[in-house]
Short mmCIF file of C-alpha atoms and ligand atoms in Angstrom, two decimals:
data_model
loop_
_atom_site.label_atom_id
_atom_site.label_comp_id
_atom_site.label_asym_id
_atom_site.label_seq_id
_atom_site.Cartn_x
_atom_site.Cartn_y
_atom_site.Cartn_z
CA MET A 289 79.15 94.09 79.07
CA LYS A 290 81.02 91.34 77.23
CA VAL A 291 81.45 88.06 79.11
CA LEU A 292 83.94 85.25 78.55
CA ILE A 293 83.00 81.78 79.80
CA VAL A 294 85.91 79.38 80.27
CA GLY A 295 85.12 75.69 79.75
CA ASN A 296 83.17 73.48 77.37
CA GLY A 297 80.53 71.42 79.16
CA GLY A 298 76.89 71.47 80.22
CA ARG A 299 77.81 73.66 83.19
CA GLU A 300 79.23 76.29 80.87
CA HIS A 301 76.17 76.08 78.60
CA ALA A 302 73.92 76.62 81.65
CA LEU A 303 76.03 79.61 82.76
CA ALA A 304 75.85 81.08 79.25
CA TRP A 305 72.06 80.48 79.14
CA LYS A 306 71.60 82.38 82.40
CA LEU A 307 74.02 85.21 81.54
CA TYR A 308 72.32 85.64 78.15
CA GLN A 309 69.13 86.66 79.99
CA SER A 310 70.86 89.54 81.76
CA ASP A 311 70.24 93.11 80.53
CA ASN A 312 73.81 93.80 81.58
CA VAL A 313 75.29 91.27 79.12
CA ASP A 314 75.58 92.18 75.41
CA LYS A 315 77.88 89.48 74.12
CA ILE A 316 79.07 86.08 75.33
CA TYR A 317 82.26 84.29 74.27
CA ALA A 318 82.99 80.71 75.28
CA ALA A 319 86.52 79.32 75.31
CA PRO A 320 86.40 76.75 73.93
CA GLY A 321 82.64 76.15 74.50
CA ASN A 322 80.74 73.55 72.50
CA ASP A 323 78.51 73.74 69.43
CA GLY A 324 75.33 73.54 71.50
CA MET A 325 76.09 77.04 72.77
CA LEU A 326 76.36 78.64 69.32
CA GLU A 327 72.93 80.29 69.40
CA ILE A 328 73.90 82.39 72.41
CA ALA A 329 77.70 82.49 72.46
CA GLU A 330 80.64 82.81 70.08
CA ARG A 331 83.19 80.05 70.42
CA VAL A 332 86.85 80.97 70.79
CA GLU A 333 89.57 78.43 70.01
CA ILE A 334 91.41 78.69 73.33
CA LYS A 335 91.63 75.81 75.80
CA ALA A 336 90.37 76.29 79.37
CA ASN A 337 93.83 75.84 80.87
CA ASP A 338 95.67 78.18 78.47
CA ILE A 339 95.63 81.03 81.00
CA GLU A 340 97.96 83.35 79.10
CA SER A 341 95.94 83.22 75.87
CA LEU A 342 92.67 83.64 77.75
CA ALA A 343 94.00 86.77 79.47
CA LYS A 344 95.28 88.16 76.17
CA PHE A 345 91.88 87.57 74.56
CA ALA A 346 89.98 89.09 77.52
CA LYS A 347 92.19 92.18 77.42
CA GLU A 348 91.89 92.63 73.64
CA LYS A 349 88.09 92.23 73.64
CA GLU A 350 87.63 94.34 76.80
CA ILE A 351 85.77 91.54 78.53
CA GLY A 352 83.84 92.85 81.55
CA MET A 353 83.74 89.49 83.35
CA THR A 354 85.47 86.17 82.79
CA VAL A 355 83.58 83.27 84.37
CA VAL A 356 85.59 80.11 85.01
CA GLY A 357 83.70 76.81 84.84
CA PRO A 358 86.23 74.05 85.60
CA GLU A 359 88.52 73.65 88.60
CA GLU A 360 91.88 73.14 86.84
CA PRO A 361 92.42 76.77 85.78
CA LEU A 362 91.31 78.01 89.21
CA VAL A 363 93.75 75.71 91.00
CA ALA A 364 96.45 76.70 88.47
CA GLY A 365 95.95 80.39 89.36
CA ILE A 366 93.92 81.89 86.49
CA VAL A 367 92.27 84.40 88.85
CA ASP A 368 95.61 85.61 90.25
CA TYR A 369 96.95 86.00 86.70
CA PHE A 370 93.94 88.07 85.55
CA VAL A 371 93.74 90.19 88.72
CA GLU A 372 97.48 91.05 88.51
CA ARG A 373 96.74 92.44 85.03
CA GLY A 374 93.57 94.27 86.03
CA ILE A 375 91.27 91.96 84.01
CA PRO A 376 87.89 91.31 85.71
CA ILE A 377 87.32 87.64 86.56
CA PHE A 378 85.01 85.69 88.85
CA GLY A 379 86.35 82.92 91.09
CA PRO A 380 88.73 82.20 93.95
CA LYS A 381 92.48 82.80 93.69
CA LYS A 382 94.95 79.91 93.71
CA GLN A 383 95.49 79.84 97.47
CA ALA A 384 91.72 79.78 98.11
CA ALA A 385 91.06 77.20 95.37
CA LEU A 386 93.36 74.83 97.29
CA LEU A 387 90.25 73.98 99.28
CA GLU A 388 89.36 71.90 96.23
CA GLY A 389 92.89 71.36 94.88
CA SER A 390 94.18 69.54 97.96
CA LYS A 391 91.96 67.17 99.92
CA ALA A 392 94.57 67.09 102.71
CA PHE A 393 94.55 70.90 102.98
CA ALA A 394 90.73 70.90 103.19
CA LYS A 395 90.73 68.20 105.88
CA ASP A 396 93.36 70.07 107.89
CA ILE A 397 91.21 73.22 107.80
CA LEU A 398 88.11 71.26 108.83
CA ASN A 399 89.99 69.59 111.65
CA LYS A 400 91.77 72.71 112.92
CA TYR A 401 88.55 74.74 113.09
CA ASP A 402 86.27 71.98 114.41
CA ILE A 403 83.98 71.95 111.39
CA PRO A 404 82.05 68.65 111.39
CA THR A 405 83.68 66.03 109.16
CA GLY A 406 84.93 62.42 109.31
CA GLU A 407 88.19 61.29 110.95
CA TYR A 408 91.12 61.06 108.53
CA GLU A 409 94.79 60.26 107.98
CA VAL A 410 97.11 61.55 105.24
CA PHE A 411 99.86 59.39 103.67
CA THR A 412 102.69 60.18 101.27
CA ASP A 413 104.24 56.73 101.46
CA PRO A 414 102.29 53.73 100.05
CA ASP A 415 103.84 51.27 102.57
CA ASN A 416 102.80 53.41 105.52
CA ALA A 417 99.33 53.71 104.01
CA LEU A 418 99.05 49.93 103.62
CA ASN A 419 100.28 49.31 107.18
CA TYR A 420 97.51 51.53 108.44
CA LEU A 421 94.89 50.12 106.09
CA GLU A 422 95.67 46.50 107.01
CA ASN A 423 94.30 46.97 110.52
CA ALA A 424 91.67 49.63 109.79
CA GLU A 425 87.91 49.26 110.17
CA TYR A 426 85.90 49.19 106.95
CA PRO A 427 84.32 50.72 104.91
CA LEU A 428 86.76 53.59 104.37
CA VAL A 429 87.11 56.28 101.74
CA ILE A 430 90.45 56.68 99.96
CA LYS A 431 91.01 59.92 98.05
CA ALA A 432 93.80 61.15 95.78
CA ASN A 433 94.95 64.44 97.29
CA GLY A 434 94.84 66.49 94.08
CA LEU A 435 92.39 67.01 91.22
CA ALA A 436 91.15 63.84 89.57
CA GLY A 437 88.01 64.95 87.75
CA GLY A 438 85.77 63.53 90.48
CA LYS A 439 87.20 60.06 89.83
CA GLY A 440 89.89 59.97 92.53
CA VAL A 441 87.55 58.92 95.36
CA ILE A 442 87.34 55.20 96.11
CA VAL A 443 85.13 53.56 98.73
CA ALA A 444 87.06 50.56 100.11
CA SER A 445 84.99 47.77 101.67
CA ASN A 446 88.00 45.72 102.77
CA TYR A 447 91.79 45.58 102.76
CA GLN A 448 91.92 44.16 99.23
CA ASP A 449 90.02 47.22 97.92
CA SER A 450 92.49 49.43 99.80
CA GLN A 451 95.47 47.65 98.25
CA ASP A 452 93.95 48.15 94.79
CA ALA A 453 93.26 51.84 95.51
CA VAL A 454 96.77 52.53 96.82
CA ALA A 455 98.30 50.77 93.80
CA ARG A 456 96.09 52.69 91.38
CA ILE A 457 96.51 56.12 92.94
CA MET A 458 100.06 56.09 94.39
CA GLU A 459 101.96 53.51 92.33
CA ASP A 460 100.31 53.41 88.90
CA LYS A 461 99.68 57.18 89.17
CA ALA A 462 96.26 56.88 87.54
CA PHE A 463 95.71 60.56 88.38
CA GLY A 464 99.30 61.74 87.94
CA ASP A 465 100.75 63.98 90.66
CA ALA A 466 97.30 64.18 92.27
CA GLY A 467 98.20 60.79 93.74
CA ASP A 468 101.43 61.88 95.49
CA ARG A 469 99.41 61.91 98.70
CA ILE A 470 96.24 60.12 99.73
CA VAL A 471 93.64 60.96 102.34
CA VAL A 472 92.04 58.01 104.13
CA GLU A 473 88.72 58.97 105.71
CA ASP A 474 85.92 57.39 107.68
CA PHE A 475 82.97 56.45 105.49
CA ILE A 476 80.09 58.66 106.63
CA GLU A 477 76.57 57.18 106.43
CA GLY A 478 73.66 59.37 105.42
CA GLU A 479 72.01 61.31 102.61
CA GLU A 480 74.42 63.24 100.41
CA VAL A 481 73.67 66.82 99.42
CA SER A 482 75.67 69.62 97.81
CA ILE A 483 75.28 73.17 99.02
CA PHE A 484 76.16 76.03 96.70
CA ALA A 485 77.02 79.38 98.24
CA LEU A 486 78.51 82.67 97.14
CA THR A 487 81.11 84.37 99.27
CA ASP A 488 82.98 87.65 98.92
CA GLY A 489 85.39 86.76 101.72
CA GLN A 490 83.32 88.58 104.35
CA THR A 491 79.77 87.35 103.82
CA ILE A 492 78.62 83.92 102.72
CA LEU A 493 75.12 83.41 101.28
CA PRO A 494 73.67 80.02 100.37
CA VAL A 495 72.29 79.76 96.85
CA THR A 496 70.53 76.41 97.13
CA SER A 497 70.90 72.68 97.76
CA THR A 498 71.26 69.98 95.13
CA ARG A 499 71.83 66.26 94.87
CA GLU A 500 73.98 64.74 92.16
CA HIS A 501 74.23 61.12 91.01
CA LYS A 502 77.82 60.30 90.18
CA ALA A 503 77.97 56.62 89.33
CA ILE A 504 77.42 55.51 85.75
CA PHE A 505 74.73 52.93 86.54
CA GLU A 506 71.46 52.81 88.47
CA GLY A 507 71.69 52.22 92.20
CA GLU A 508 75.06 54.04 92.36
CA GLU A 509 76.79 51.07 90.70
CA GLY A 510 79.84 51.18 88.45
CA PRO A 511 82.61 53.74 88.08
CA ASN A 512 82.16 57.38 89.00
CA THR A 513 81.54 59.89 86.22
CA GLY A 514 81.54 63.67 86.18
CA GLY A 515 77.83 63.34 87.12
CA MET A 516 74.89 61.58 85.45
CA GLY A 517 72.08 63.70 86.82
CA SER A 518 71.03 66.11 89.54
CA TYR A 519 68.03 67.75 91.13
CA SER A 520 67.39 70.85 93.19
CA PRO A 521 66.43 71.71 95.83
CA SER A 522 67.12 68.66 97.96
CA PRO A 523 63.97 67.81 99.94
CA TYR A 524 66.31 66.87 102.78
CA VAL A 525 67.43 70.49 103.16
CA ASP A 526 64.51 72.53 104.45
CA ALA A 527 64.96 76.09 105.77
CA GLU A 528 65.87 74.83 109.21
CA MET A 529 68.52 72.45 107.88
CA MET A 530 69.96 75.16 105.60
CA ASP A 531 70.20 77.42 108.62
CA LYS A 532 72.06 74.73 110.54
CA ILE A 533 74.42 74.20 107.60
CA CYS A 534 75.10 77.96 107.49
CA ARG A 535 75.81 78.07 111.23
CA GLU A 536 77.85 74.89 111.50
CA ILE A 537 79.61 74.70 108.13
CA LEU A 538 79.44 77.72 105.78
CA ARG A 539 80.20 80.52 108.23
CA PRO A 540 82.80 78.51 110.18
CA THR A 541 84.54 77.71 106.88
CA LEU A 542 84.70 81.38 105.95
CA HIS A 543 85.96 82.21 109.43
CA ALA A 544 88.61 79.47 109.14
CA LEU A 545 89.82 80.79 105.79
CA ASN A 546 89.99 84.35 107.09
CA SER A 547 91.95 83.16 110.13
CA GLU A 548 94.42 81.53 107.73
CA GLY A 549 94.74 84.81 105.82
CA ILE A 550 92.89 83.45 102.77
CA ASP A 551 90.53 85.80 100.91
CA TYR A 552 88.02 83.47 99.21
CA ARG A 553 85.70 85.09 96.65
CA GLY A 554 83.48 83.10 94.36
CA VAL A 555 81.36 79.97 94.52
CA MET A 556 81.82 77.63 97.45
CA HIS A 557 80.31 74.25 96.69
CA VAL A 558 80.28 71.95 99.70
CA GLY A 559 79.64 68.21 99.63
CA ILE A 560 77.81 67.24 102.81
CA ILE A 561 76.42 64.05 104.36
CA LEU A 562 73.36 64.49 106.57
CA THR A 563 74.03 62.11 109.45
CA GLU A 564 72.03 61.34 112.56
CA SER A 565 74.42 63.58 114.48
CA GLY A 566 74.15 66.47 112.00
CA PRO A 567 75.61 67.57 108.65
CA LYS A 568 79.25 66.64 107.99
CA VAL A 569 81.52 67.91 105.22
CA ILE A 570 82.97 65.41 102.75
CA ASP A 571 84.59 67.88 100.35
CA TYR A 572 84.79 71.43 99.05
CA ASN A 573 84.76 72.60 95.45
CA ALA A 574 85.81 76.04 94.31
CA ARG A 575 83.31 76.41 91.42
CA PHE A 576 79.87 75.47 90.17
CA GLY A 577 79.25 71.74 89.69
CA ASP A 578 78.32 69.93 86.51
CA PRO A 579 75.48 68.84 86.16
CA GLU A 580 74.37 70.71 89.32
CA THR A 581 74.61 74.06 87.49
CA GLN A 582 72.11 72.73 84.96
CA VAL A 583 69.48 72.68 87.72
CA ILE A 584 70.64 75.74 89.68
CA MET A 585 70.66 78.28 86.84
CA PRO A 586 67.00 77.70 85.84
CA LEU A 587 65.99 78.19 89.50
CA LEU A 588 68.08 81.31 90.14
CA ALA A 589 65.71 84.30 90.33
CA GLU A 590 68.48 86.91 90.22
CA ASP A 591 70.78 88.46 87.64
CA LEU A 592 73.88 86.27 87.71
CA ILE A 593 76.28 88.95 86.49
CA GLU A 594 75.13 91.32 89.23
CA LEU A 595 75.71 88.60 91.82
CA MET A 596 79.20 88.02 90.44
CA GLN A 597 80.01 91.73 90.52
CA LYS A 598 78.76 92.06 94.10
CA THR A 599 80.93 89.10 95.05
CA ASN A 600 84.02 90.63 93.47
CA ASP A 601 83.31 94.05 95.00
CA VAL A 602 82.73 92.59 98.50
CA LYS A 603 79.14 93.82 98.55
CA LEU A 604 77.24 90.66 99.48
CA LYS A 605 76.62 92.09 102.95
CA TYR A 606 73.99 94.35 101.36
CA LYS A 607 71.96 91.31 100.33
CA LYS A 608 69.72 89.46 102.73
CA GLU A 609 69.56 86.30 100.64
CA ILE A 610 69.90 84.95 97.12
CA GLU A 611 66.46 84.51 95.59
CA ILE A 612 65.50 81.17 94.12
CA TYR A 613 62.21 80.36 92.35
CA ASP A 614 59.87 78.17 94.34
CA SER A 615 60.06 75.30 91.82
CA ASP A 616 61.91 72.03 91.36
CA ALA A 617 64.43 71.17 88.68
CA VAL A 618 65.78 67.81 87.55
CA CYS A 619 68.55 67.14 85.03
CA VAL A 620 69.23 63.77 83.43
CA VAL A 621 72.46 63.45 81.45
CA LEU A 622 72.41 61.51 78.18
CA ALA A 623 75.84 59.98 77.67
CA SER A 624 77.73 57.83 75.16
CA ALA A 625 77.71 54.15 76.21
CA GLY A 626 81.12 53.20 77.58
CA TYR A 627 81.67 56.56 79.31
CA PRO A 628 83.54 57.20 81.63
CA LEU A 629 85.93 54.63 80.11
CA THR A 630 85.99 54.21 76.33
CA TYR A 631 83.21 55.28 74.00
CA LYS A 632 82.57 56.28 70.39
CA THR A 633 81.27 59.64 69.18
CA GLY A 634 80.07 61.17 65.91
CA TYR A 635 76.51 59.80 66.00
CA GLU A 636 73.57 61.94 64.90
CA ILE A 637 71.30 63.13 67.73
CA LYS A 638 67.71 62.80 66.55
CA GLY A 639 64.59 64.42 68.00
CA LEU A 640 66.08 67.63 69.43
CA GLU A 641 63.91 69.85 67.20
CA ASN A 642 60.66 68.41 68.68
CA LEU A 643 61.82 69.28 72.19
CA LYS A 644 61.86 73.02 71.40
CA TYR A 645 58.10 73.17 71.96
CA HIS A 646 58.23 72.25 75.66
CA ASP A 647 58.34 75.41 77.80
CA ASP A 648 59.41 73.52 80.90
CA LEU A 649 62.45 71.86 79.27
CA ILE A 650 65.95 73.21 78.70
CA VAL A 651 68.48 71.14 76.79
CA PHE A 652 72.04 71.93 77.84
CA HIS A 653 74.77 70.57 75.59
CA SER A 654 77.80 68.94 77.21
CA GLY A 655 79.54 67.63 74.11
CA THR A 656 77.95 68.01 70.69
CA LYS A 657 79.08 69.00 67.22
CA PHE A 658 76.85 70.89 64.75
CA GLU A 659 77.35 70.03 61.08
CA ASN A 660 75.07 70.54 58.07
CA GLY A 661 72.09 71.44 60.25
CA LYS A 662 72.42 68.42 62.54
CA TYR A 663 73.89 67.76 65.97
CA TYR A 664 76.28 64.86 66.53
CA THR A 665 77.63 63.31 69.73
CA ASP A 666 81.12 64.59 70.53
CA SER A 667 81.91 63.54 74.10
CA GLY A 668 81.17 61.13 76.96
CA ARG A 669 78.46 63.31 78.40
CA VAL A 670 76.41 64.55 75.43
CA ILE A 671 73.39 66.55 76.60
CA GLY A 672 71.63 67.32 79.86
CA MET A 673 67.83 67.45 79.84
CA THR A 674 66.55 69.81 82.56
CA VAL A 675 62.86 70.14 83.42
CA VAL A 676 61.56 72.79 85.81
CA GLY A 677 58.14 72.48 87.45
CA GLU A 678 56.14 72.06 90.59
CA GLY A 679 56.72 68.92 92.66
CA ILE A 680 59.91 67.02 92.20
CA LEU A 681 58.34 63.61 91.59
CA SER A 682 56.22 65.00 88.76
CA VAL A 683 59.24 66.80 87.31
CA ILE A 684 61.14 63.50 87.30
CA ASP A 685 58.27 61.85 85.36
CA THR A 686 58.25 64.67 82.83
CA VAL A 687 61.98 64.58 82.13
CA TYR A 688 61.88 60.84 81.46
CA ASN A 689 58.91 61.31 79.12
CA TYR A 690 60.83 63.90 77.09
CA ILE A 691 63.89 61.65 76.92
CA ASN A 692 61.76 59.14 74.98
CA ASP A 693 61.80 61.65 72.09
CA VAL A 694 65.61 61.80 71.81
CA GLU A 695 67.72 59.18 70.17
CA PHE A 696 71.32 58.56 69.24
CA LYS A 697 73.38 55.42 68.74
CA ASP A 698 74.91 54.16 72.00
CA MET A 699 72.78 56.50 74.12
CA HIS A 700 73.04 55.72 77.84
CA TYR A 701 71.34 57.42 80.76
CA ARG A 702 70.38 56.52 84.30
CA THR A 703 66.72 55.75 84.82
CA ASP A 704 66.78 56.47 88.56
CA ILE A 705 67.79 60.12 88.93
CA GLY A 706 66.10 61.32 92.10
CA PHE A 707 65.13 57.76 93.03
CA THR A 708 65.59 58.21 96.79
CA ILE A 709 63.22 61.15 97.00
CA SER A 710 59.98 59.22 97.39
CA ASP A 711 61.40 57.90 100.63
CA VAL A 712 62.60 61.05 102.41
CA PRO A 713 63.37 60.20 106.03
CA ASP A 714 62.92 62.69 108.83
CA ILE A 715 66.31 64.28 109.47
CA SER A 716 65.72 66.17 112.64
CA VAL A 717 67.60 69.30 113.53
CA ASP A 718 68.67 69.99 117.12
N1 LIG B 934 79.25 67.04 89.54
C1 LIG B 934 80.27 67.17 90.49
C2 LIG B 934 81.08 68.36 90.40
O1 LIG B 934 80.97 69.14 89.47
O2 LIG B 934 81.88 68.59 91.30
#
């Protein structure tokens, strides 16, 4: 089968890497992909949100499965467009992707179906929002309703922070129309985890748990990025906790969507805080995460294309579980200094060839250019270094050792990915 991967980051490289191992996949295209994927995929000059051209290409090349990395095309309806034309594609349709595309929609679903989450209010008018925020208890979380590349979530410690957030999101329109509405939510204390699951609309199966580090600097300081590192599985999510999350969050969410007449097929990626009173949802995403996919794919013990086909054909009920290797994976993202604000690119990346000899390391490219036999930086996030091994603390040590062998001008990475793990508290399950 020929596969088309839509997107250009480390997530898409990790998906291509996994699909390349499948006996069912003969050829991989990436639109637009990045140069780090060239050994396993052919790049196609079509942007991820150019739905019409992607469909035309998929039809012409008789693509057996199109796999969508980023959220924008899903929320814009790429799956509906392909399905209407009989072109195979993996991911939720537009109405289902609203779970990620509208924070207010997601909160309304959570609230209506009693799925554990924080209290919230939705505002379309900045003055009404400020009236409420003036007398609110802090800290609070203020979110742009629509897609904002993970950057539309602001934790407000006081009213001044709230005023700044409302001005930025609703008045200055820092995230465009995504800021037409805001959701104001309780700040939920606890350990954050992300759960990845596959659902065919009738059955939902967890894949695994991960933790991602979003802020640009150590200690979760500085502006949020797309993600500076991740690890999997989360030591906070043992079998018992995963079972609780399935019972209290994953299955109720599927039930809620079905009750609303929404047929959700694809990846469901749920942001959760583990609180003293149990797991609570903070958000939903309609696709694989980046860099989370860079730790999930190396741990997935199954053929990804078969899983995607079973999801599309509503056949997940024939599976008991999704198999994951009994190992740990950690990914540290090497970025261009200045990201996520302003940064320079075009610098040679040195040392990559020495890394080829480490069997436990996979280098996923997020934004690189290949010219005259050398790789150059080409984006804010440049490469993700993923190590797989036994024992998460030892894996963390190994990844940082390997990073010492890579060098490029303005290289920035967080030195504390996984830093909370050595201090795992007991999160009891009732
Ligand atoms: N790394 C966060 C996300 O992909 O949603």
